[in-house]
Amino acid sequence: MSTATELRTKYEPVIGLEVHVQLLTRSKIFCACSTRFGDPPNSNTCPVCLGLPGALPVLNRAAVTMAMKAALALNCAINPRSRFARKNYFYPDLPKGYQISQYDEPLAEFGWVDIEAEGKPKRIGITRVHLEEDAGKSLHEGFPDSDRASYIDLNRSGVPLIEIVSEPDLRSPEEAYEYVTRVKLLMLYLEVSDCNMEEGSLRCDANVSVRPAGTEAFGTKTEVKNLNSFKFLQRALEYEIDRQIAIVEGGGTVEQETRLWDSREQRTYGMRSKEMAHDYRYFPEPDLLPLVIGEEWKEEVRRSLPELPEARRQRLIREYALPEADAAQIVASKALADYYEEAAKASGEPKATANWVLTELLHLLNEAGKEVSQSPVSASNFGELVAMVSKGSISGRMGKDVLAEMTATGKRASEIVAEKGLTQVSDPERIRAAVREVMAASPKQLEQYRAGKAATLGWFVGQVMKATRGQANPQIVQEILKRELEKSEIRS
Ligand SMILES: [Zn+2]
């Protein structure tokens, strides 16, 4: 064991995550401005999201509904009454001088997400889910005078977010990765966010501490920010855990602080402590009424929840008799699961369809650099192809060629097979005729076969396949060949 690995087993990391998810509403949370990403800077703004004095916020019902969906899918209890609060701090991309968030009365609490840790199921607690507005964006790069000036784009100011806060139940960077993956998948199934990490619609901060393995008391935690990709999340946690272990081993104490992950340098570093900025002087937002959610609204949202990944995985196993691993791989993407089910219905062969989807479809998408949703072959056409292979009207080998042709031309499998005359020949009479012709033309090989050279059989199969331009069903060719060769032995 290396020293680092040895030290790691001496300590137990304790990790809690705060995941921010941008909601896919069309307008912002407290005004009617568009939430569209990529529009010209500051074009989607109004007095409310610019924070002009006297402008009043009005809560977007769609944002609340989406947040409720997320909370219910995370097994949270939705509070009948919650309240918005002002989180006061100064930053150039926050013109009001405060962010409208929720504090002591959040939208929802007491949930959980089940993950798998070292092959075993593990439940991670969700402390709370609350609603808040996003801040604007500071642009420090990409302008001619970026060395002296920063620019502010307030298009993002007021875009609705939910913050999902986990209990400190995660014990390794791998568990943290698995947890965020599950949360992201849930949000995608719910269609409440696109969870695009590059565009910042899913962001993650981590609270990290270490303690000697086997002890109960928590060590001092640091908050690591800027974990804007799954890869960074895992690396940053690994780095921070090792950093804290080294401090404790060296007899020092971990300082409670906020640290930023620097992906270029692959390390975390302490932020200038915002004058111990932890005191945000929260107080209830006086411009908004408390958020009251009645049973009826809650039930309406509950009824609108789609089938979630775990339920879908179990159904695929039950309904289509899929192996566990295949089902898990298919539901790991909603688009892939949708594609699979449509293709399976079209083919009537769910198991073969799963094989073809997980190998051939993923391969072709990978080659083309495309997502499932952009597949050049539609799910029903894909299903038709699988059906033709399953029924034996074309061979698996031909199926792959036909799929390549479908990808290139957008034509259906049946069209291509008809055009090229590719249909597999399974008619025994036609195959027997070809077998006899080959045998008659190959006296030398017949001699060898009779002399006990079993390998010659393969050569005969090849010749028959060639004679039928690859269209003969190879299994039937084998059977007929063996029979005909035996007969010729008896005759000779
Ligand atoms: Zn606005």
Short mmCIF file of C-alpha atoms and ligand atoms in Angstrom, two decimals:
data_model
loop_
_atom_site.label_atom_id
_atom_site.label_comp_id
_atom_site.label_asym_id
_atom_site.label_seq_id
_atom_site.Cartn_x
_atom_site.Cartn_y
_atom_site.Cartn_z
CA MET A 1 0.00 0.00 0.00
CA SER A 2 1.29 3.47 -0.76
CA THR A 3 1.55 5.94 2.10
CA ALA A 4 -1.33 8.00 0.74
CA THR A 5 -3.63 4.96 0.54
CA GLU A 6 -2.58 3.86 4.02
CA LEU A 7 -3.38 7.30 5.44
CA ARG A 8 -6.72 7.36 3.65
CA THR A 9 -7.82 4.17 5.38
CA LYS A 10 -6.90 5.70 8.76
CA TYR A 11 -9.45 8.48 8.22
CA GLU A 12 -13.06 8.63 7.21
CA PRO A 13 -14.24 11.50 5.02
CA VAL A 14 -17.62 13.06 5.81
CA ILE A 15 -19.22 14.81 2.85
CA GLY A 16 -22.45 16.71 2.41
CA LEU A 17 -23.45 18.23 -0.93
CA GLU A 18 -25.41 21.30 -1.91
CA VAL A 19 -26.67 20.90 -5.44
CA HIS A 20 -28.11 23.90 -7.27
CA VAL A 21 -30.42 23.07 -10.13
CA GLN A 22 -31.71 25.67 -12.58
CA LEU A 23 -35.39 25.15 -13.33
CA LEU A 24 -36.62 25.02 -16.92
CA THR A 25 -39.32 27.65 -16.60
CA ARG A 26 -39.76 29.97 -19.57
CA SER A 27 -39.75 33.10 -17.41
CA LYS A 28 -37.78 34.08 -14.33
CA ILE A 29 -38.88 33.37 -10.77
CA PHE A 30 -40.03 36.90 -9.83
CA CYS A 31 -40.59 38.64 -13.20
CA ALA A 32 -41.70 37.86 -16.76
CA CYS A 33 -38.22 38.07 -18.36
CA SER A 34 -37.09 35.15 -20.50
CA THR A 35 -34.71 32.56 -19.01
CA ARG A 36 -33.20 31.65 -22.41
CA PHE A 37 -29.50 30.84 -22.27
CA GLY A 38 -27.10 32.50 -24.71
CA ASP A 39 -29.08 35.64 -25.55
CA PRO A 40 -27.15 38.94 -25.93
CA PRO A 41 -25.93 40.13 -22.51
CA ASN A 42 -28.46 42.07 -20.43
CA SER A 43 -31.21 41.69 -23.05
CA ASN A 44 -33.49 39.66 -20.77
CA THR A 45 -33.81 42.13 -17.94
CA CYS A 46 -36.41 44.40 -16.34
CA PRO A 47 -36.59 46.64 -13.24
CA VAL A 48 -37.32 43.60 -11.02
CA CYS A 49 -34.31 41.46 -12.00
CA LEU A 50 -32.08 44.53 -12.34
CA GLY A 51 -32.91 45.25 -8.71
CA LEU A 52 -34.13 48.79 -9.33
CA PRO A 53 -35.62 50.50 -6.29
CA GLY A 54 -39.36 50.14 -5.95
CA ALA A 55 -39.72 47.17 -8.32
CA LEU A 56 -41.76 44.37 -6.74
CA PRO A 57 -41.29 40.60 -7.21
CA VAL A 58 -44.20 38.34 -8.19
CA LEU A 59 -43.74 34.60 -7.65
CA ASN A 60 -43.81 32.35 -10.76
CA ARG A 61 -46.23 29.47 -10.12
CA ALA A 62 -44.48 27.20 -12.64
CA ALA A 63 -41.24 27.48 -10.65
CA VAL A 64 -43.03 26.37 -7.48
CA THR A 65 -44.64 23.43 -9.28
CA MET A 66 -41.28 22.27 -10.66
CA ALA A 67 -39.65 22.61 -7.25
CA MET A 68 -42.48 20.55 -5.74
CA LYS A 69 -41.96 17.84 -8.35
CA ALA A 70 -38.28 17.70 -7.50
CA ALA A 71 -38.98 17.64 -3.76
CA LEU A 72 -41.55 14.84 -4.07
CA ALA A 73 -39.23 12.76 -6.27
CA LEU A 74 -36.56 13.23 -3.58
CA ASN A 75 -39.01 11.79 -1.03
CA CYS A 76 -39.33 15.09 0.84
CA ALA A 77 -42.28 16.33 2.85
CA ILE A 78 -43.58 19.57 1.38
CA ASN A 79 -44.25 22.20 4.01
CA PRO A 80 -47.78 23.61 3.84
CA ARG A 81 -46.29 27.03 4.54
CA SER A 82 -42.83 28.22 3.61
CA ARG A 83 -41.33 31.63 3.34
CA PHE A 84 -38.87 33.58 1.23
CA ALA A 85 -36.01 35.37 2.96
CA ARG A 86 -33.39 37.90 1.99
CA LYS A 87 -29.81 36.67 2.04
CA ASN A 88 -27.77 39.84 2.27
CA TYR A 89 -24.36 40.13 0.70
CA PHE A 90 -22.62 42.37 -1.75
CA TYR A 91 -21.38 41.18 -5.11
CA PRO A 92 -21.28 43.03 -8.44
CA ASP A 93 -23.55 40.46 -10.11
CA LEU A 94 -26.19 40.94 -7.39
CA PRO A 95 -27.53 44.46 -7.93
CA LYS A 96 -30.17 44.34 -5.16
CA GLY A 97 -27.52 43.61 -2.53
CA TYR A 98 -29.46 40.53 -1.48
CA GLN A 99 -30.62 37.26 -2.97
CA ILE A 100 -34.20 36.12 -2.45
CA SER A 101 -33.89 32.61 -1.06
CA GLN A 102 -35.51 30.52 1.65
CA TYR A 103 -33.99 30.12 5.09
CA ASP A 104 -35.67 28.83 8.23
CA GLU A 105 -38.92 27.92 6.46
CA PRO A 106 -37.91 25.99 3.32
CA LEU A 107 -40.26 24.52 0.74
CA ALA A 108 -39.53 20.89 1.63
CA GLU A 109 -37.55 18.75 4.11
CA PHE A 110 -36.69 15.25 5.31
CA GLY A 111 -36.15 13.40 2.02
CA TRP A 112 -33.72 10.81 0.76
CA VAL A 113 -32.03 9.34 -2.31
CA ASP A 114 -30.97 5.72 -2.53
CA ILE A 115 -27.54 5.13 -4.05
CA GLU A 116 -25.30 2.13 -4.41
CA ALA A 117 -22.07 2.14 -2.41
CA GLU A 118 -19.57 -0.68 -2.97
CA GLY A 119 -22.31 -2.81 -4.47
CA LYS A 120 -24.71 -2.30 -1.55
CA PRO A 121 -27.74 0.00 -1.36
CA LYS A 122 -27.27 3.09 0.81
CA ARG A 123 -29.75 5.80 1.73
CA ILE A 124 -28.54 9.41 1.64
CA GLY A 125 -30.66 11.87 3.59
CA ILE A 126 -31.91 15.10 2.03
CA THR A 127 -32.05 17.86 4.63
CA ARG A 128 -34.04 20.31 2.56
CA VAL A 129 -35.07 21.54 -0.87
CA HIS A 130 -35.65 25.25 -1.22
CA LEU A 131 -36.39 27.77 -3.94
CA GLU A 132 -34.25 30.79 -4.73
CA GLU A 133 -33.25 33.15 -7.50
CA ASP A 134 -29.97 32.95 -9.36
CA ALA A 135 -27.53 35.88 -9.46
CA GLY A 136 -26.13 37.47 -12.62
CA LYS A 137 -22.79 36.52 -14.10
CA SER A 138 -19.44 38.30 -13.93
CA LEU A 139 -17.44 37.95 -17.13
CA HIS A 140 -13.73 38.19 -16.44
CA GLU A 141 -12.50 36.93 -19.81
CA GLY A 142 -13.04 37.41 -23.52
CA PHE A 143 -13.04 41.22 -23.84
CA PRO A 144 -10.21 43.42 -25.20
CA ASP A 145 -9.90 45.13 -21.82
CA SER A 146 -10.46 42.03 -19.71
CA ASP A 147 -7.09 42.63 -18.04
CA ARG A 148 -8.47 45.77 -16.40
CA ALA A 149 -12.24 45.37 -16.34
CA SER A 150 -14.93 42.83 -15.66
CA TYR A 151 -18.32 42.79 -17.32
CA ILE A 152 -21.67 41.95 -15.80
CA ASP A 153 -24.44 40.05 -17.58
CA LEU A 154 -27.72 40.09 -15.70
CA ASN A 155 -29.66 37.74 -17.99
CA ARG A 156 -29.25 35.02 -15.35
CA SER A 157 -30.36 37.32 -12.53
CA GLY A 158 -33.68 35.95 -11.26
CA VAL A 159 -33.58 32.59 -13.03
CA PRO A 160 -35.24 30.08 -10.67
CA LEU A 161 -33.07 27.59 -8.79
CA ILE A 162 -33.68 24.88 -6.31
CA GLU A 163 -31.02 24.06 -3.79
CA ILE A 164 -30.91 20.43 -2.69
CA VAL A 165 -29.00 20.03 0.57
CA SER A 166 -27.92 16.54 1.60
CA GLU A 167 -27.20 15.26 5.09
CA PRO A 168 -23.48 14.61 5.74
CA ASP A 169 -24.06 10.95 4.83
CA LEU A 170 -21.54 10.55 2.01
CA ARG A 171 -18.29 8.80 2.90
CA SER A 172 -16.16 8.97 -0.26
CA PRO A 173 -15.73 10.92 -3.49
CA GLU A 174 -17.21 7.90 -5.31
CA GLU A 175 -20.38 8.06 -3.21
CA ALA A 176 -20.62 11.80 -3.85
CA TYR A 177 -20.32 11.16 -7.59
CA GLU A 178 -22.97 8.45 -7.45
CA TYR A 179 -25.30 10.70 -5.44
CA VAL A 180 -25.04 13.63 -7.87
CA THR A 181 -25.52 11.24 -10.78
CA ARG A 182 -28.77 9.97 -9.22
CA VAL A 183 -30.04 13.46 -8.42
CA LYS A 184 -29.26 14.62 -11.95
CA LEU A 185 -31.04 11.62 -13.47
CA LEU A 186 -34.13 12.32 -11.35
CA MET A 187 -34.21 15.96 -12.50
CA LEU A 188 -33.89 14.86 -16.14
CA TYR A 189 -36.72 12.33 -15.78
CA LEU A 190 -38.87 15.03 -14.16
CA GLU A 191 -37.97 17.44 -16.99
CA VAL A 192 -37.57 20.25 -14.47
CA SER A 193 -33.98 21.04 -15.57
CA ASP A 194 -31.64 20.26 -18.43
CA CYS A 195 -28.84 19.81 -15.85
CA ASN A 196 -26.30 21.12 -18.33
CA MET A 197 -23.18 21.57 -16.22
CA GLU A 198 -21.31 23.54 -18.91
CA GLU A 199 -24.07 26.12 -19.01
CA GLY A 200 -24.25 26.12 -15.22
CA SER A 201 -27.73 24.68 -14.86
CA LEU A 202 -26.40 22.15 -12.36
CA ARG A 203 -23.81 23.33 -9.84
CA CYS A 204 -22.40 21.72 -6.80
CA ASP A 205 -20.72 22.77 -3.53
CA ALA A 206 -19.40 20.30 -1.00
CA ASN A 207 -18.94 20.37 2.77
CA VAL A 208 -15.97 18.16 3.58
CA SER A 209 -14.31 17.03 6.79
CA VAL A 210 -12.28 14.04 7.92
CA ARG A 211 -12.27 12.11 11.21
CA PRO A 212 -10.25 9.16 12.46
CA ALA A 213 -11.93 5.99 11.18
CA GLY A 214 -14.27 4.53 13.79
CA THR A 215 -14.92 7.79 15.66
CA GLU A 216 -18.23 9.65 15.79
CA ALA A 217 -17.40 13.33 16.25
CA PHE A 218 -17.15 15.37 13.05
CA GLY A 219 -13.91 17.12 12.17
CA THR A 220 -13.85 20.77 11.12
CA LYS A 221 -15.38 21.14 7.68
CA THR A 222 -14.45 23.28 4.74
CA GLU A 223 -16.83 24.29 1.99
CA VAL A 224 -15.48 23.59 -1.50
CA LYS A 225 -17.08 25.59 -4.28
CA ASN A 226 -16.84 25.65 -8.04
CA LEU A 227 -17.38 21.93 -8.66
CA ASN A 228 -18.85 22.43 -12.07
CA SER A 229 -18.33 19.04 -13.63
CA PHE A 230 -18.59 15.48 -12.41
CA LYS A 231 -14.88 15.01 -12.98
CA PHE A 232 -13.99 18.12 -10.94
CA LEU A 233 -16.34 17.05 -8.16
CA GLN A 234 -14.50 13.79 -7.64
CA ARG A 235 -10.99 15.24 -8.08
CA ALA A 236 -11.65 18.21 -5.82
CA LEU A 237 -13.00 15.96 -3.07
CA GLU A 238 -9.99 13.64 -3.35
CA TYR A 239 -7.65 16.62 -3.18
CA GLU A 240 -9.43 18.23 -0.25
CA ILE A 241 -9.62 14.98 1.75
CA ASP A 242 -5.88 14.36 1.29
CA ARG A 243 -5.14 17.99 2.19
CA GLN A 244 -7.09 17.74 5.44
CA ILE A 245 -5.56 14.38 6.35
CA ALA A 246 -2.08 15.84 5.83
CA ILE A 247 -2.91 18.76 8.15
CA VAL A 248 -4.27 16.51 10.90
CA GLU A 249 -1.37 14.05 10.55
CA GLY A 250 1.06 16.96 10.83
CA GLY A 251 -0.48 17.94 14.15
CA GLY A 252 -2.30 20.97 12.74
CA THR A 253 -5.97 21.90 12.72
CA VAL A 254 -8.21 22.30 9.70
CA GLU A 255 -9.51 25.83 9.40
CA GLN A 256 -13.21 26.34 8.74
CA GLU A 257 -13.29 28.24 5.47
CA THR A 258 -14.60 28.38 1.94
CA ARG A 259 -12.23 27.00 -0.68
CA LEU A 260 -12.39 27.15 -4.45
CA TRP A 261 -11.45 24.32 -6.78
CA ASP A 262 -8.98 25.41 -9.44
CA SER A 263 -9.35 22.97 -12.30
CA ARG A 264 -6.25 24.26 -14.07
CA GLU A 265 -3.99 23.73 -11.07
CA GLN A 266 -5.95 20.72 -9.82
CA ARG A 267 -6.10 22.03 -6.27
CA THR A 268 -8.37 23.88 -3.85
CA TYR A 269 -7.34 27.19 -2.37
CA GLY A 270 -8.81 29.34 0.39
CA MET A 271 -10.96 32.27 -0.69
CA ARG A 272 -10.23 35.57 0.92
CA SER A 273 -12.54 35.12 3.87
CA LYS A 274 -15.44 37.44 3.01
CA GLU A 275 -14.87 39.17 6.38
CA MET A 276 -16.33 35.99 7.92
CA ALA A 277 -19.22 36.53 5.56
CA HIS A 278 -21.24 33.67 7.04
CA ASP A 279 -23.58 36.16 8.59
CA TYR A 280 -25.97 36.91 5.77
CA ARG A 281 -28.42 38.72 8.07
CA TYR A 282 -31.34 36.70 6.74
CA PHE A 283 -34.75 38.17 7.32
CA PRO A 284 -38.20 37.42 5.86
CA GLU A 285 -38.75 38.94 2.42
CA PRO A 286 -41.27 41.71 3.06
CA ASP A 287 -42.33 42.02 -0.60
CA LEU A 288 -43.63 38.43 -0.87
CA LEU A 289 -46.40 36.67 1.01
CA PRO A 290 -45.63 33.33 2.67
CA LEU A 291 -45.89 30.46 0.18
CA VAL A 292 -48.92 28.37 1.12
CA ILE A 293 -49.33 24.99 -0.57
CA GLY A 294 -52.65 23.24 -0.07
CA GLU A 295 -53.24 19.47 -0.18
CA GLU A 296 -55.01 19.75 -3.49
CA TRP A 297 -52.08 21.41 -5.29
CA LYS A 298 -49.67 18.94 -3.74
CA GLU A 299 -51.77 15.97 -4.88
CA GLU A 300 -52.10 17.42 -8.36
CA VAL A 301 -48.31 17.65 -8.61
CA ARG A 302 -47.87 14.18 -7.14
CA ARG A 303 -50.22 12.73 -9.75
CA SER A 304 -48.29 14.49 -12.52
CA LEU A 305 -44.98 12.82 -11.59
CA PRO A 306 -43.64 10.63 -14.40
CA GLU A 307 -42.29 7.14 -13.88
CA LEU A 308 -38.94 7.58 -12.13
CA PRO A 309 -35.70 5.75 -13.03
CA GLU A 310 -35.84 3.08 -10.32
CA ALA A 311 -39.45 2.19 -11.04
CA ARG A 312 -38.69 2.08 -14.74
CA ARG A 313 -35.69 -0.19 -14.21
CA GLN A 314 -37.83 -2.66 -12.29
CA ARG A 315 -40.57 -2.52 -14.92
CA LEU A 316 -38.14 -3.19 -17.77
CA ILE A 317 -36.91 -6.29 -15.94
CA ARG A 318 -40.47 -7.45 -15.24
CA GLU A 319 -42.11 -6.55 -18.54
CA TYR A 320 -39.36 -7.38 -21.01
CA ALA A 321 -37.39 -9.97 -19.00
CA LEU A 322 -34.23 -7.89 -19.42
CA PRO A 323 -31.09 -8.77 -17.47
CA GLU A 324 -30.52 -6.39 -14.51
CA ALA A 325 -27.38 -4.87 -15.99
CA ASP A 326 -29.07 -4.12 -19.33
CA ALA A 327 -32.05 -2.51 -17.61
CA ALA A 328 -29.78 -0.37 -15.44
CA GLN A 329 -27.77 0.78 -18.45
CA ILE A 330 -30.91 1.63 -20.41
CA VAL A 331 -32.63 3.69 -17.69
CA ALA A 332 -29.44 5.64 -16.97
CA SER A 333 -30.59 7.96 -19.75
CA LYS A 334 -34.24 8.89 -20.14
CA ALA A 335 -33.78 9.47 -23.86
CA LEU A 336 -32.18 6.03 -24.27
CA ALA A 337 -34.96 4.36 -22.27
CA ASP A 338 -37.61 6.09 -24.39
CA TYR A 339 -35.81 5.05 -27.57
CA TYR A 340 -35.44 1.48 -26.36
CA GLU A 341 -39.10 1.06 -25.46
CA GLU A 342 -40.27 2.41 -28.80
CA ALA A 343 -37.85 0.18 -30.70
CA ALA A 344 -38.81 -2.87 -28.61
CA LYS A 345 -42.48 -2.29 -29.38
CA ALA A 346 -41.71 -1.99 -33.08
CA SER A 347 -39.61 -5.16 -33.15
CA GLY A 348 -41.66 -7.33 -30.80
CA GLU A 349 -38.29 -8.70 -29.63
CA PRO A 350 -37.39 -6.85 -26.42
CA LYS A 351 -34.28 -8.83 -25.52
CA ALA A 352 -32.71 -8.70 -28.98
CA THR A 353 -33.60 -5.00 -29.13
CA ALA A 354 -31.77 -4.37 -25.84
CA ASN A 355 -28.66 -6.08 -27.26
CA TRP A 356 -28.80 -4.09 -30.47
CA VAL A 357 -29.48 -0.80 -28.70
CA LEU A 358 -26.68 -1.24 -26.16
CA THR A 359 -24.09 -2.30 -28.73
CA GLU A 360 -24.89 -1.19 -32.28
CA LEU A 361 -26.93 1.95 -31.55
CA LEU A 362 -24.53 3.27 -28.90
CA HIS A 363 -21.61 2.49 -31.19
CA LEU A 364 -23.08 4.38 -34.13
CA LEU A 365 -24.01 7.37 -31.96
CA ASN A 366 -20.54 7.39 -30.49
CA GLU A 367 -18.99 7.34 -33.98
CA ALA A 368 -21.24 10.18 -35.10
CA GLY A 369 -20.70 12.14 -31.86
CA LYS A 370 -24.47 12.38 -31.36
CA GLU A 371 -26.93 12.08 -28.50
CA VAL A 372 -29.74 9.51 -28.52
CA SER A 373 -32.22 12.31 -29.17
CA GLN A 374 -30.32 13.14 -32.39
CA SER A 375 -30.10 9.55 -33.61
CA PRO A 376 -30.05 9.39 -37.43
CA VAL A 377 -32.07 6.17 -37.21
CA SER A 378 -35.53 6.48 -35.65
CA ALA A 379 -36.55 4.06 -32.91
CA SER A 380 -39.29 2.44 -35.00
CA ASN A 381 -36.92 1.91 -37.95
CA PHE A 382 -34.36 0.47 -35.58
CA GLY A 383 -37.01 -1.91 -34.23
CA GLU A 384 -37.91 -3.01 -37.75
CA LEU A 385 -34.27 -3.89 -38.41
CA VAL A 386 -34.01 -5.91 -35.20
CA ALA A 387 -37.20 -7.78 -36.14
CA MET A 388 -35.75 -8.71 -39.56
CA VAL A 389 -32.62 -10.10 -37.93
CA SER A 390 -34.57 -11.94 -35.23
CA LYS A 391 -36.83 -13.59 -37.79
CA GLY A 392 -33.81 -14.63 -39.83
CA SER A 393 -34.82 -12.74 -42.95
CA ILE A 394 -31.37 -11.16 -42.84
CA SER A 395 -28.29 -12.33 -40.95
CA GLY A 396 -26.79 -10.44 -38.05
CA ARG A 397 -23.80 -9.55 -40.22
CA MET A 398 -26.11 -8.16 -42.93
CA GLY A 399 -28.06 -6.35 -40.22
CA LYS A 400 -24.99 -4.38 -39.27
CA ASP A 401 -24.36 -3.42 -42.91
CA VAL A 402 -27.99 -2.41 -43.32
CA LEU A 403 -27.77 -0.29 -40.15
CA ALA A 404 -24.74 1.53 -41.56
CA GLU A 405 -26.71 2.18 -44.74
CA MET A 406 -29.74 3.37 -42.74
CA THR A 407 -27.49 5.79 -40.86
CA ALA A 408 -26.02 7.17 -44.07
CA THR A 409 -29.22 7.41 -46.13
CA GLY A 410 -32.05 7.68 -43.59
CA LYS A 411 -33.85 4.86 -45.44
CA ARG A 412 -35.79 2.09 -43.70
CA ALA A 413 -34.29 -1.38 -43.27
CA SER A 414 -36.94 -3.04 -45.44
CA GLU A 415 -36.27 -0.56 -48.28
CA ILE A 416 -32.53 -1.22 -48.25
CA VAL A 417 -32.95 -4.98 -48.09
CA ALA A 418 -35.41 -4.93 -51.01
CA GLU A 419 -33.25 -2.59 -53.10
CA LYS A 420 -30.09 -4.59 -52.64
CA GLY A 421 -31.74 -8.00 -52.75
CA LEU A 422 -30.17 -8.77 -49.41
CA THR A 423 -32.81 -11.11 -48.09
CA GLN A 424 -31.28 -14.13 -46.43
CA VAL A 425 -31.89 -17.39 -48.27
CA SER A 426 -33.23 -20.06 -45.91
CA ASP A 427 -34.95 -22.21 -48.55
CA PRO A 428 -33.33 -25.68 -48.19
CA GLU A 429 -33.89 -26.58 -51.85
CA ARG A 430 -31.94 -23.56 -53.08
CA ILE A 431 -29.20 -24.14 -50.57
CA ARG A 432 -28.95 -27.87 -51.39
CA ALA A 433 -28.57 -27.01 -55.08
CA ALA A 434 -25.69 -24.64 -54.26
CA VAL A 435 -24.07 -27.24 -52.00
CA ARG A 436 -24.19 -29.88 -54.71
CA GLU A 437 -22.72 -27.52 -57.29
CA VAL A 438 -19.81 -26.66 -54.99
CA MET A 439 -19.19 -30.34 -54.22
CA ALA A 440 -19.20 -31.29 -57.89
CA ALA A 441 -16.68 -28.56 -58.66
CA SER A 442 -14.29 -29.52 -55.84
CA PRO A 443 -13.16 -33.15 -56.18
CA LYS A 444 -9.79 -32.49 -54.52
CA GLN A 445 -11.34 -31.02 -51.37
CA LEU A 446 -13.85 -33.88 -51.30
CA GLU A 447 -10.89 -36.29 -51.23
CA GLN A 448 -9.36 -34.38 -48.33
CA TYR A 449 -12.62 -34.37 -46.42
CA ARG A 450 -13.00 -38.11 -46.85
CA ALA A 451 -9.38 -38.58 -45.76
CA GLY A 452 -10.46 -37.13 -42.38
CA LYS A 453 -9.60 -33.46 -42.76
CA ALA A 454 -12.50 -32.06 -40.76
CA ALA A 455 -11.26 -28.51 -41.33
CA THR A 456 -12.32 -28.82 -44.96
CA LEU A 457 -15.93 -28.45 -43.79
CA GLY A 458 -15.30 -24.78 -43.06
CA TRP A 459 -13.86 -24.34 -46.52
CA PHE A 460 -17.03 -25.83 -48.06
CA VAL A 461 -19.24 -23.51 -46.00
CA GLY A 462 -17.21 -20.56 -47.28
CA GLN A 463 -17.61 -21.70 -50.88
CA VAL A 464 -21.39 -22.09 -50.55
CA MET A 465 -21.67 -18.66 -48.93
CA LYS A 466 -19.66 -17.22 -51.81
CA ALA A 467 -21.83 -18.97 -54.38
CA THR A 468 -24.95 -17.50 -52.79
CA ARG A 469 -23.38 -14.01 -52.52
CA GLY A 470 -23.46 -14.28 -48.74
CA GLN A 471 -27.21 -14.57 -48.60
CA ALA A 472 -27.57 -18.19 -47.53
CA ASN A 473 -28.43 -18.79 -43.90
CA PRO A 474 -25.07 -20.14 -42.63
CA GLN A 475 -26.68 -22.48 -40.10
CA ILE A 476 -28.77 -24.19 -42.74
CA VAL A 477 -25.73 -24.36 -45.05
CA GLN A 478 -23.81 -26.21 -42.31
CA GLU A 479 -26.60 -28.71 -41.75
CA ILE A 480 -27.16 -29.46 -45.42
CA LEU A 481 -23.45 -29.64 -46.16
CA LYS A 482 -22.86 -32.21 -43.41
CA ARG A 483 -25.70 -34.33 -44.64
CA GLU A 484 -24.62 -34.16 -48.30
CA LEU A 485 -20.98 -34.91 -47.46
CA GLU A 486 -22.02 -37.97 -45.42
CA LYS A 487 -24.14 -39.19 -48.32
CA SER A 488 -21.22 -38.80 -50.72
CA GLU A 489 -19.02 -40.82 -48.39
CA ILE A 490 -21.50 -43.69 -48.38
CA ARG A 491 -21.70 -43.55 -52.17
CA SER A 492 -17.98 -43.53 -52.74
ZN ZN B 1 -36.87 40.73 -15.21
#
